[in-house]
Tab-separated table of C-alpha atoms in Angstrom:
chain	number	residue	atom	x	y	z
A	1	UNK	CA	-126.138	111.105	6.126
A	2	UNK	CA	-128.534	109.978	3.547
A	3	UNK	CA	-131.597	111.905	2.442
A	4	UNK	CA	-134.906	110.943	3.919
A	5	UNK	CA	-136.508	108.123	1.838
A	6	UNK	CA	-140.315	108.197	1.555
A	7	UNK	CA	-142.179	105.086	0.174
A	8	UNK	CA	-145.262	106.645	-1.367
A	9	UNK	CA	-148.137	106.083	-3.573
A	10	UNK	CA	-149.715	109.462	-4.403
A	11	UNK	CA	-153.489	108.320	-4.598
A	12	UNK	CA	-153.334	106.900	-0.885
A	13	UNK	CA	-154.708	109.476	1.425
A	14	UNK	CA	-152.428	108.590	4.334
A	15	UNK	CA	-149.311	108.621	2.084
A	16	UNK	CA	-150.396	112.059	0.935
A	17	UNK	CA	-150.164	113.077	4.777
A	18	UNK	CA	-146.496	112.336	4.850
A	19	UNK	CA	-145.965	113.908	1.393
A	20	UNK	CA	-147.548	117.228	2.805
A	21	UNK	CA	-145.381	117.260	5.783
A	22	UNK	CA	-142.337	116.800	3.634
A	23	UNK	CA	-143.445	119.619	1.417
A	24	UNK	CA	-144.291	121.882	4.279
A	25	UNK	CA	-141.036	121.439	6.217
A	26	UNK	CA	-139.025	121.413	2.836
A	27	UNK	CA	-137.371	118.214	3.788
A	28	UNK	CA	-134.649	116.769	1.384
A	29	UNK	CA	-136.537	113.407	0.450
A	30	UNK	CA	-136.091	110.644	-2.050
A	31	UNK	CA	-139.638	109.476	-3.236
A	32	UNK	CA	-139.893	105.917	-3.893
A	33	UNK	CA	-143.242	105.101	-5.535
A	34	UNK	CA	-144.974	101.848	-4.321
A	35	UNK	CA	-147.805	101.058	-6.762
A	36	UNK	CA	-150.531	99.624	-4.555
A	37	UNK	CA	-152.848	98.847	-7.389
A	38	UNK	CA	-150.261	96.511	-8.902
A	39	UNK	CA	-149.520	95.146	-5.512
A	40	UNK	CA	-145.976	96.815	-5.200
A	41	UNK	CA	-146.503	96.796	-1.350
A	42	UNK	CA	-146.062	93.056	-1.438
A	43	UNK	CA	-142.614	92.909	-2.983
A	44	UNK	CA	-140.377	90.963	-0.710
A	45	UNK	CA	-137.848	93.877	-0.334
A	46	UNK	CA	-140.515	96.110	0.697
A	47	UNK	CA	-141.976	93.684	3.091
A	48	UNK	CA	-138.609	93.224	4.895
A	49	UNK	CA	-138.773	96.850	5.509
A	50	UNK	CA	-142.390	97.061	6.536
A	51	UNK	CA	-144.019	93.653	7.396
A	52	UNK	CA	-147.448	95.510	7.456
A	53	UNK	CA	-146.693	96.342	3.828
A	54	UNK	CA	-148.309	99.856	3.940
A	55	UNK	CA	-147.557	103.340	2.610
A	56	UNK	CA	-146.438	105.758	3.673
A	57	UNK	CA	-143.235	104.335	5.194
A	58	UNK	CA	-139.916	106.200	5.831
A	59	UNK	CA	-136.328	105.292	6.159
A	60	UNK	CA	-134.519	108.138	7.843
A	61	UNK	CA	-131.043	107.078	7.861
A	62	UNK	CA	-131.785	103.552	8.909
A	63	UNK	CA	-134.746	104.453	11.230
A	64	UNK	CA	-137.777	102.765	9.640
A	65	UNK	CA	-141.321	103.956	10.575
A	66	UNK	CA	-144.805	103.538	9.079
A	67	UNK	CA	-148.264	104.924	9.985
A	68	UNK	CA	-148.819	108.332	8.469
A	69	UNK	CA	-149.752	110.267	11.632
A	70	UNK	CA	-146.704	108.805	13.612
A	71	UNK	CA	-144.376	109.812	10.549
A	72	UNK	CA	-145.953	113.285	10.633
A	73	UNK	CA	-145.289	114.063	14.350
A	74	UNK	CA	-141.873	112.419	14.162
A	75	UNK	CA	-140.756	114.476	11.123
A	76	UNK	CA	-141.654	117.728	12.963
A	77	UNK	CA	-140.125	116.567	16.283
A	78	UNK	CA	-136.805	115.419	14.597
A	79	UNK	CA	-136.479	117.820	11.679
A	80	UNK	CA	-138.165	121.035	12.924
A	81	UNK	CA	-138.390	120.751	16.757
A	82	UNK	CA	-140.401	123.741	18.172
A	83	UNK	CA	-142.440	124.235	14.932
A	84	UNK	CA	-146.166	125.085	15.670
A	85	UNK	CA	-147.088	122.367	13.301
A	86	UNK	CA	-146.718	120.050	16.492
A	87	UNK	CA	-146.565	122.355	19.316
A	88	UNK	CA	-144.362	121.728	22.423
A	89	UNK	CA	-146.890	123.174	24.836
A	90	UNK	CA	-148.584	119.995	26.136
A	91	UNK	CA	-152.185	121.185	26.356
A	92	UNK	CA	-152.084	122.311	22.533
A	93	UNK	CA	-150.293	119.061	21.628
A	94	UNK	CA	-152.914	117.011	23.254
A	95	UNK	CA	-155.725	118.798	21.322
A	96	UNK	CA	-153.546	118.145	18.130
A	97	UNK	CA	-153.148	114.368	19.016
A	98	UNK	CA	-156.980	114.193	19.570
A	99	UNK	CA	-157.600	115.497	16.161
A	100	UNK	CA	-155.159	113.057	14.736
A	101	UNK	CA	-157.091	110.233	16.125
A	102	UNK	CA	-160.217	111.889	14.750
A	103	UNK	CA	-158.550	111.846	11.452
A	104	UNK	CA	-157.960	108.105	11.786
A	105	UNK	CA	-161.480	107.409	12.676
A	106	UNK	CA	-162.635	109.343	9.544
A	107	UNK	CA	-160.193	107.676	7.385
A	108	UNK	CA	-161.181	104.140	8.610
A	109	UNK	CA	-164.845	105.160	7.841
A	110	UNK	CA	-163.627	106.599	4.476
A	111	UNK	CA	-162.084	103.044	3.823
A	112	UNK	CA	-165.153	101.198	4.770
A	113	UNK	CA	-166.667	103.168	1.816
A	114	UNK	CA	-163.869	102.722	-0.606
A	115	UNK	CA	-162.405	99.322	-0.144
A	116	UNK	CA	-165.531	97.234	-1.111
A	117	UNK	CA	-165.800	99.249	-4.189
A	118	UNK	CA	-162.185	98.581	-5.077
A	119	UNK	CA	-162.916	94.896	-4.554
A	120	UNK	CA	-166.076	94.877	-6.822
A	121	UNK	CA	-169.005	96.333	-5.147
A	122	UNK	CA	-171.070	98.912	-7.087
A	123	UNK	CA	-172.997	100.540	-4.432
A	124	UNK	CA	-172.204	102.530	-1.165
A	125	UNK	CA	-174.370	101.460	1.818
A	126	UNK	CA	-176.139	104.182	3.424
A	127	UNK	CA	-174.977	103.264	6.896
A	128	UNK	CA	-171.374	103.617	5.574
A	129	UNK	CA	-172.104	107.087	4.392
A	130	UNK	CA	-173.846	107.879	7.587
A	131	UNK	CA	-170.774	107.072	9.536
A	132	UNK	CA	-168.677	109.296	7.529
A	133	UNK	CA	-171.150	112.223	7.883
A	134	UNK	CA	-171.259	111.644	11.574
A	135	UNK	CA	-167.544	112.076	12.121
A	136	UNK	CA	-167.517	114.925	9.697
A	137	UNK	CA	-170.396	116.444	11.937
A	138	UNK	CA	-167.990	116.123	14.942
A	139	UNK	CA	-165.149	117.931	13.095
A	140	UNK	CA	-167.415	120.706	12.004
A	141	UNK	CA	-168.502	121.331	15.577
A	142	UNK	CA	-164.885	121.342	16.907
A	143	UNK	CA	-164.034	123.999	14.304
A	144	UNK	CA	-166.517	126.431	15.441
A	145	UNK	CA	-164.987	129.633	16.316
A	146	UNK	CA	-161.562	128.315	15.500
A	147	UNK	CA	-159.293	128.900	12.473
A	148	UNK	CA	-157.707	125.397	12.287
A	149	UNK	CA	-158.384	121.799	13.754
A	150	UNK	CA	-156.270	122.413	16.851
A	151	UNK	CA	-156.966	125.928	17.546
A	152	UNK	CA	-155.538	129.090	15.722
A	153	UNK	CA	-152.408	127.695	14.218
A	154	UNK	CA	-151.955	125.256	11.440
A	155	UNK	CA	-150.788	121.872	12.657
A	156	UNK	CA	-150.113	118.342	11.539
A	157	UNK	CA	-153.801	117.635	12.273
A	158	UNK	CA	-154.784	120.018	9.601
A	159	UNK	CA	-152.716	118.314	7.093
A	160	UNK	CA	-153.866	114.929	8.083
A	161	UNK	CA	-157.571	115.887	7.783
A	162	UNK	CA	-156.948	117.682	4.566
A	163	UNK	CA	-155.638	114.531	2.805
A	164	UNK	CA	-158.722	112.542	4.059
A	165	UNK	CA	-161.317	115.214	3.601
A	166	UNK	CA	-160.145	116.145	-0.003
A	167	UNK	CA	-160.498	112.300	-0.824
A	168	UNK	CA	-163.937	112.132	0.665
A	169	UNK	CA	-164.899	115.188	-1.333
A	170	UNK	CA	-163.498	113.584	-4.510
A	171	UNK	CA	-165.416	110.419	-4.174
A	172	UNK	CA	-168.688	112.360	-3.670
A	173	UNK	CA	-169.340	113.048	-0.081
A	174	UNK	CA	-171.059	116.520	0.302
A	175	UNK	CA	-168.357	118.599	2.335
A	176	UNK	CA	-170.194	121.714	1.360
A	177	UNK	CA	-173.015	121.220	3.946
A	178	UNK	CA	-170.596	121.685	6.679
A	179	UNK	CA	-169.888	125.376	6.773
A	180	UNK	CA	-167.029	125.268	9.294
A	181	UNK	CA	-165.217	122.639	7.287
A	182	UNK	CA	-165.783	124.420	3.924
A	183	UNK	CA	-164.281	127.658	5.352
A	184	UNK	CA	-161.294	125.642	6.931
A	185	UNK	CA	-160.742	123.902	3.604
A	186	UNK	CA	-160.623	127.228	1.921
A	187	UNK	CA	-157.811	128.466	4.317
A	188	UNK	CA	-155.691	125.584	3.336
A	189	UNK	CA	-155.309	126.433	-0.323
A	190	UNK	CA	-152.088	128.137	0.309
A	191	UNK	CA	-150.435	125.250	2.251
A	192	UNK	CA	-147.367	123.746	0.204
A	193	UNK	CA	-148.470	120.710	-1.354
A	194	UNK	CA	-152.282	121.590	-1.570
A	195	UNK	CA	-152.464	121.409	-5.325
A	196	UNK	CA	-150.712	118.098	-5.625
A	197	UNK	CA	-152.858	116.564	-2.995
A	198	UNK	CA	-156.015	117.888	-4.646
A	199	UNK	CA	-155.086	116.446	-8.015
A	200	UNK	CA	-154.407	113.068	-6.538
A	201	UNK	CA	-157.567	113.216	-4.552
A	202	UNK	CA	-159.317	113.781	-7.940
A	203	UNK	CA	-157.545	110.761	-9.354
A	204	UNK	CA	-158.730	108.530	-6.467
A	205	UNK	CA	-162.231	109.988	-6.921
A	206	UNK	CA	-162.288	109.266	-10.766
A	207	UNK	CA	-161.162	105.650	-9.881
A	208	UNK	CA	-163.971	105.116	-7.287
A	209	UNK	CA	-166.663	106.598	-9.375
A	210	UNK	CA	-165.823	104.683	-12.333
A	211	UNK	CA	-166.849	101.743	-10.484
A	212	UNK	CA	-170.259	102.963	-9.012
A	213	UNK	CA	-173.369	104.522	-10.323
A	214	UNK	CA	-172.839	108.007	-8.976
A	215	UNK	CA	-173.381	111.548	-10.111
A	216	UNK	CA	-172.776	114.704	-8.020
A	217	UNK	CA	-172.595	114.218	-4.175
A	218	UNK	CA	-174.048	111.540	-2.086
A	219	UNK	CA	-177.646	111.518	-1.049
A	220	UNK	CA	-177.956	114.155	1.631
A	221	UNK	CA	-180.985	112.538	3.240
A	222	UNK	CA	-178.642	111.588	6.106
A	223	UNK	CA	-177.675	114.602	8.116
A	224	UNK	CA	-174.966	114.441	10.646
A	225	UNK	CA	-176.239	114.586	14.130
A	226	UNK	CA	-176.729	117.751	15.877
A	227	UNK	CA	-173.817	118.617	18.267
A	228	UNK	CA	-173.330	121.264	20.895
A	229	UNK	CA	-170.134	123.220	21.508
A	230	UNK	CA	-169.236	123.705	25.140
A	231	UNK	CA	-167.792	126.903	26.713
A	232	UNK	CA	-165.153	125.649	28.991
A	233	UNK	CA	-165.192	127.616	32.442
A	234	UNK	CA	-162.042	128.060	34.191
A	235	UNK	CA	-161.743	128.121	37.999
A	236	UNK	CA	-159.104	129.683	40.038
A	237	UNK	CA	-158.826	126.924	42.523
A	238	UNK	CA	-156.885	123.894	41.517
A	239	UNK	CA	-159.157	120.896	41.503
A	240	UNK	CA	-158.279	117.120	41.279
A	241	UNK	CA	-158.142	115.522	37.915
A	242	UNK	CA	-161.811	114.308	37.022
A	243	UNK	CA	-162.112	111.270	34.769
A	244	UNK	CA	-165.616	110.407	33.202
A	245	UNK	CA	-165.448	106.741	32.991
A	246	UNK	CA	-167.278	103.546	32.315
A	247	UNK	CA	-165.287	100.335	33.185
A	248	UNK	CA	-167.035	98.184	30.455
A	249	UNK	CA	-165.422	100.660	27.839
A	250	UNK	CA	-162.112	99.714	26.619
A	251	UNK	CA	-160.874	103.397	25.772
A	252	UNK	CA	-162.055	104.410	29.113
A	253	UNK	CA	-160.030	101.627	30.897
A	254	UNK	CA	-157.109	102.806	28.941
A	255	UNK	CA	-157.201	106.326	30.526
A	256	UNK	CA	-157.755	104.865	33.917
A	257	UNK	CA	-154.888	102.364	33.436
A	258	UNK	CA	-152.567	105.306	32.592
A	259	UNK	CA	-153.673	107.184	35.707
A	260	UNK	CA	-152.975	104.279	37.817
A	261	UNK	CA	-149.463	103.853	36.284
A	262	UNK	CA	-148.665	107.437	36.951
A	263	UNK	CA	-150.161	107.206	40.434
A	264	UNK	CA	-152.336	110.321	39.940
A	265	UNK	CA	-154.979	111.595	42.333
A	266	UNK	CA	-158.315	111.262	40.517
A	267	UNK	CA	-162.092	111.823	40.872
A	268	UNK	CA	-163.819	109.322	38.928
A	269	UNK	CA	-167.399	110.181	37.608
A	270	UNK	CA	-169.209	107.017	36.159
A	271	UNK	CA	-171.074	107.413	33.033
A	272	UNK	CA	-173.014	104.314	32.266
A	273	UNK	CA	-173.148	104.230	28.408
A	274	UNK	CA	-175.395	101.015	28.580
A	275	UNK	CA	-177.885	103.341	30.168
A	276	UNK	CA	-177.037	106.241	27.781
A	277	UNK	CA	-175.913	108.447	30.465
A	278	UNK	CA	-173.598	109.971	27.985
A	279	UNK	CA	-176.592	111.891	26.556
A	280	UNK	CA	-177.320	113.641	29.730
A	281	UNK	CA	-177.363	117.486	28.842
A	282	UNK	CA	-174.650	118.152	31.573
A	283	UNK	CA	-172.242	115.633	30.090
A	284	UNK	CA	-172.828	116.765	26.404
A	285	UNK	CA	-172.016	120.527	27.463
A	286	UNK	CA	-168.627	118.981	28.693
A	287	UNK	CA	-168.105	116.769	25.775
A	288	UNK	CA	-170.251	117.457	22.624
A	289	UNK	CA	-169.053	114.073	21.232
A	290	UNK	CA	-170.619	112.469	24.414
A	291	UNK	CA	-167.800	109.743	24.721
A	292	UNK	CA	-165.952	108.357	27.651
A	293	UNK	CA	-163.304	108.550	28.619
A	294	UNK	CA	-163.292	112.441	29.143
A	295	UNK	CA	-161.183	114.369	31.659
A	296	UNK	CA	-161.402	117.764	33.229
A	297	UNK	CA	-158.000	118.954	34.418
A	298	UNK	CA	-158.812	122.026	36.209
A	299	UNK	CA	-160.890	123.322	33.465
A	300	UNK	CA	-158.929	121.856	30.570
A	301	UNK	CA	-161.477	119.510	28.912
A	302	UNK	CA	-160.239	116.498	26.677
A	303	UNK	CA	-161.431	113.314	25.379
A	304	UNK	CA	-160.099	110.558	23.098
A	305	UNK	CA	-158.116	108.010	25.237
A	306	UNK	CA	-154.922	108.058	23.529
A	307	UNK	CA	-154.646	111.882	23.506
A	308	UNK	CA	-155.707	111.825	27.145
A	309	UNK	CA	-152.896	109.226	27.929
A	310	UNK	CA	-150.090	111.301	26.233
A	311	UNK	CA	-151.283	114.447	27.758
A	312	UNK	CA	-151.254	113.082	31.195
A	313	UNK	CA	-147.708	111.907	30.825
A	314	UNK	CA	-146.461	114.974	29.153
A	315	UNK	CA	-148.165	117.349	31.758
A	316	UNK	CA	-147.894	115.403	34.941
A	317	UNK	CA	-144.750	113.196	34.421
A	318	UNK	CA	-142.689	114.616	31.849
A	319	UNK	CA	-139.703	112.499	30.795
A	320	UNK	CA	-141.516	109.329	31.928
A	321	UNK	CA	-140.548	106.275	29.633
A	322	UNK	CA	-144.191	105.605	29.329
A	323	UNK	CA	-143.966	108.148	26.745
A	324	UNK	CA	-140.281	108.813	25.770
A	325	UNK	CA	-139.125	112.148	24.825
A	326	UNK	CA	-136.527	110.603	22.259
A	327	UNK	CA	-138.108	111.507	18.963
A	328	UNK	CA	-137.492	108.113	17.447
A	329	UNK	CA	-138.685	106.096	20.474
A	330	UNK	CA	-141.792	108.380	20.804
A	331	UNK	CA	-142.554	107.820	17.014
A	332	UNK	CA	-142.705	104.139	17.367
A	333	UNK	CA	-144.954	104.536	20.444
A	334	UNK	CA	-147.168	106.680	18.380
A	335	UNK	CA	-147.308	104.268	15.584
A	336	UNK	CA	-148.415	101.433	18.027
A	337	UNK	CA	-151.067	103.627	19.463
A	338	UNK	CA	-152.449	104.198	15.889
A	339	UNK	CA	-152.283	100.300	15.604
A	340	UNK	CA	-154.257	100.132	18.886
A	341	UNK	CA	-156.856	102.413	17.358
A	342	UNK	CA	-157.152	100.302	14.187
A	343	UNK	CA	-157.513	97.081	16.259
A	344	UNK	CA	-160.106	98.822	18.593
A	345	UNK	CA	-162.092	100.111	15.493
A	346	UNK	CA	-162.098	96.471	14.058
A	347	UNK	CA	-163.329	95.171	17.368
A	348	UNK	CA	-166.046	97.631	17.896
A	349	UNK	CA	-167.161	97.191	14.337
A	350	UNK	CA	-167.599	93.580	15.041
A	351	UNK	CA	-169.536	93.993	18.247
A	352	UNK	CA	-171.609	97.086	17.590
A	353	UNK	CA	-174.308	95.190	15.731
A	354	UNK	CA	-174.618	92.796	18.793
A	355	UNK	CA	-174.792	95.284	21.646
A	356	UNK	CA	-176.706	97.956	20.003
A	357	UNK	CA	-178.756	96.393	17.078
A	358	UNK	CA	-179.658	93.001	18.499
A	359	UNK	CA	-177.785	90.799	16.187
A	360	UNK	CA	-176.755	87.459	17.596
A	361	UNK	CA	-173.909	86.266	15.211
A	362	UNK	CA	-170.369	87.666	14.633
A	363	UNK	CA	-169.706	87.815	10.973
A	364	UNK	CA	-166.784	86.067	9.716
A	365	UNK	CA	-165.373	88.868	7.752
A	366	UNK	CA	-165.265	90.978	10.740
A	367	UNK	CA	-163.345	88.227	12.606
A	368	UNK	CA	-160.921	87.833	9.890
A	369	UNK	CA	-160.237	91.652	9.818
A	370	UNK	CA	-159.642	91.850	13.574
A	371	UNK	CA	-157.370	88.686	13.615
A	372	UNK	CA	-155.288	90.310	10.708
A	373	UNK	CA	-154.496	93.325	12.877
A	374	UNK	CA	-153.598	91.047	15.719
A	375	UNK	CA	-151.431	89.221	13.451
A	376	UNK	CA	-149.596	92.413	12.724
A	377	UNK	CA	-149.218	93.012	16.460
A	378	UNK	CA	-147.842	89.531	16.927
A	379	UNK	CA	-145.317	90.298	14.165
A	380	UNK	CA	-144.165	93.375	15.689
A	381	UNK	CA	-143.570	91.672	19.116
A	382	UNK	CA	-141.085	89.152	17.504
A	383	UNK	CA	-137.871	89.538	19.784
A	384	UNK	CA	-139.298	92.386	21.763
A	385	UNK	CA	-140.374	92.360	25.319
A	386	UNK	CA	-142.855	95.310	24.763
A	387	UNK	CA	-144.616	96.623	21.749
A	388	UNK	CA	-142.508	99.551	21.119
A	389	UNK	CA	-139.206	98.061	22.291
A	390	UNK	CA	-137.537	97.102	25.527
A	391	UNK	CA	-139.477	99.433	27.873
A	392	UNK	CA	-143.128	99.562	29.015
A	393	UNK	CA	-144.830	102.524	27.295
A	394	UNK	CA	-148.354	103.871	26.771
A	395	UNK	CA	-148.758	101.694	23.680
A	396	UNK	CA	-148.634	98.568	25.869
A	397	UNK	CA	-151.242	99.957	28.159
A	398	UNK	CA	-153.538	100.789	25.364
A	399	UNK	CA	-153.218	97.454	23.317
A	400	UNK	CA	-153.363	95.629	26.923
A	401	UNK	CA	-156.817	96.956	27.428
A	402	UNK	CA	-157.937	96.246	23.726
A	403	UNK	CA	-156.467	92.750	23.544
A	404	UNK	CA	-157.933	91.621	26.954
A	405	UNK	CA	-161.192	92.899	25.903
A	406	UNK	CA	-161.056	90.847	22.713
A	407	UNK	CA	-160.049	87.748	24.762
A	408	UNK	CA	-162.948	88.180	27.169
A	409	UNK	CA	-165.499	88.186	24.450
A	410	UNK	CA	-164.159	84.762	23.214
A	411	UNK	CA	-161.532	85.384	20.725
A	412	UNK	CA	-158.670	82.940	20.432
A	413	UNK	CA	-155.676	85.038	21.707
A	414	UNK	CA	-153.434	81.938	22.397
A	415	UNK	CA	-152.876	81.155	18.761
A	416	UNK	CA	-150.444	84.250	18.769
A	417	UNK	CA	-147.478	83.131	20.624
A	418	UNK	CA	-145.752	86.470	20.947
A	419	UNK	CA	-149.024	88.286	22.207
A	420	UNK	CA	-149.662	85.600	24.792
A	421	UNK	CA	-146.023	85.943	26.246
A	422	UNK	CA	-146.510	89.742	26.118
A	423	UNK	CA	-149.699	89.425	28.082
A	424	UNK	CA	-147.953	87.425	30.708
A	425	UNK	CA	-145.455	90.145	31.053
A	426	UNK	CA	-148.050	92.837	31.753
A	427	UNK	CA	-149.906	90.904	34.418
A	428	UNK	CA	-148.330	92.879	37.281
A	429	UNK	CA	-148.724	96.567	35.973
A	430	UNK	CA	-150.697	98.864	38.214
A	431	UNK	CA	-154.257	98.535	37.308
A	432	UNK	CA	-154.085	95.356	35.360
A	433	UNK	CA	-156.620	93.328	37.709
A	434	UNK	CA	-159.132	96.493	37.519
A	435	UNK	CA	-158.758	96.503	33.703
A	436	UNK	CA	-159.336	92.632	33.624
A	437	UNK	CA	-162.553	92.924	35.818
A	438	UNK	CA	-163.934	95.680	33.415
A	439	UNK	CA	-163.207	93.506	30.341
A	440	UNK	CA	-164.791	90.465	31.990
A	441	UNK	CA	-167.964	92.596	32.699
A	442	UNK	CA	-168.239	93.562	28.982
A	443	UNK	CA	-167.381	90.096	27.845
A	444	UNK	CA	-170.049	88.673	29.822
A	445	UNK	CA	-172.380	91.191	28.631
A	446	UNK	CA	-171.602	90.273	24.936
A	447	UNK	CA	-171.593	86.468	25.542
A	448	UNK	CA	-175.200	86.702	27.149
A	449	UNK	CA	-176.308	87.896	23.669
A	450	UNK	CA	-174.636	85.413	21.279
A	451	UNK	CA	-173.774	81.756	21.050
A	452	UNK	CA	-170.222	82.765	21.568
A	453	UNK	CA	-168.556	79.287	21.398
A	454	UNK	CA	-170.123	78.775	17.994
A	455	UNK	CA	-169.305	82.428	16.993
A	456	UNK	CA	-165.568	82.012	17.908
A	457	UNK	CA	-164.898	78.673	16.326
A	458	UNK	CA	-161.633	79.140	14.356
């Protein structure tokens, strides 16, 4: 049995997540440095291992996996099953999963700040800072009255968020204005690998700051929006699952598609986000992030569509192949769920200026970014019936929702042969027609605001 091999670049925040897990679990690991600044990730031998050519990547005796959060949960599940870093209790695990997706959103927002600078920009746009601060504000609210990101125990979500937030702190974001985050950060100082992570964050900070005019912290004129923490009331009587839902929303349709495939009894409460119903005080009390989907499972409140989906399988139909219990198969599903989140973020970034700000043209750079992620998905489907192997999983349902939505706003999906064949395979899954109708509604809404044929010329 060969030791775990970790392809790693210390300056990279996602790569440091995997490193922190390896350190915390005291895993025997061979560290292989992939120098991103010198394009080491494009070396042919590495691309053969990971066609997305990203770090971190692991080789666990022939099992190849990338995507830092999927690696983190896999390592706990395979090397230290039962460890509180990734709890086995399905409700606790669902909260940890939700925070991992929050970390991905924060990391993508941080990348939007750093990548243009790496490519030659010399200023940080205010809207990019505001986006980072908004997500930090959410996390600060979630920490109210709690020791750690997922509750009162340290979990993989804390280590993931540590790598991201330490990097933001190093490049100039004012973390100190978030009192709960500051207290949480202080608690993590004794975590194995904390100092190495801190040093590499500072190296990243020095690199970014050397390219922009920056002293001290970012301008604090942009405050994170005020959020409210809800007190969840538990009732003795078992109520049916309640889904707060809007059919035009791709994440919301993923939650419903999961419910349809699990054949669960559900009470659907429509929250029309186009009419800003998500800001109604009663809903904000339920979900201070005011997003759909949100579920109320007999008093257990959860939002973030992928965390909802994995929770529902684990709680309602444990052992279902939709979210396999085999740790390697599950890790691949997790990796594809994070790929879906990346694709969805690129999609929303492209469309937000149109449906919220009144723009009438899709920027070419945003289309290129989205098509790149679709290209990765197309590659992963080579020789496979489904996105995570030979069986339908939650990753297929998540990506089905996102890809169909992209198709319905006018993108050319047909140029991706593997995706086209995969979509044909999924036409008969429960809820597919319902999903299509919601996507068409959203697609028509977007098309009414742009000259979509001109916007989608390839």
